[in-house]
Amino acid sequence: LPVRRVFITENETNFLAFPRAKEAIVIFGAGYGWDALARSRWLNDCMMYYWGDIDTHGFAILDKLRSHLAHVDPFLRDRATLAAHTAVWRIEDKPLLMDLQKLTPDERALYDDLRDNRIRQRLRLEQEHVGFGWVNHRLQGLLADYDNR
């Protein structure tokens, strides 16, 4: 396949509604359900992005994914996305408390803020509540940044 970009999403709705992107595919990972992909060597030649909930489990999934595919970048897992969607914040039922080793400093800071309840008690932003306009705008920016290199 002429694929250069791979987006992994946790949520089936986001998988089905993901905007079209040139030379890209979207994989429905179903949370921790992407383990079989880790053996797919062709993924090492692709830019990879993980889009999951902004909560402690979402960061744990990213951390675990990086133990198999170290070059995975986050997509829509940042403070700007979180802040733009305060109206749809939810409660995380069972937040994780463990330390995660494969996060970048910015990711670790946000994870720590969520884990330690520094923003709001047991805060979670489910990815399916991120507005489609926000998703499309950020995707187009990501694709343009890459194409301009």
mmCIF file of C-alpha atoms in Angstrom, residues 8 32 42-43 53 69 81 83 91 98 128 139:
data_model
loop_
_atom_site.group_PDB
_atom_site.id
_atom_site.type_symbol
_atom_site.label_atom_id
_atom_site.label_comp_id
_atom_site.label_asym_id
_atom_site.label_seq_id
_atom_site.Cartn_x
_atom_site.Cartn_y
_atom_site.Cartn_z
ATOM 1 C CA ILE A 8 -4.130 4.605 15.549
ATOM 2 C CA TYR A 32 -4.876 -1.841 24.222
ATOM 3 C CA TRP A 42 6.363 -2.165 7.569
ATOM 4 C CA LEU A 43 5.125 0.200 10.294
ATOM 5 C CA ASP A 53 -8.496 9.738 25.262
ATOM 6 C CA LEU A 69 7.037 1.194 18.089
ATOM 7 C CA THR A 81 -7.038 20.190 22.802
ATOM 8 C CA ALA A 83 -8.526 23.340 27.088
ATOM 9 C CA ILE A 91 -14.660 11.721 34.984
ATOM 10 C CA MET A 98 1.979 4.370 38.063
ATOM 11 C CA GLU A 128 -14.975 11.039 20.478
ATOM 12 C CA LEU A 139 -4.798 17.105 10.848
#
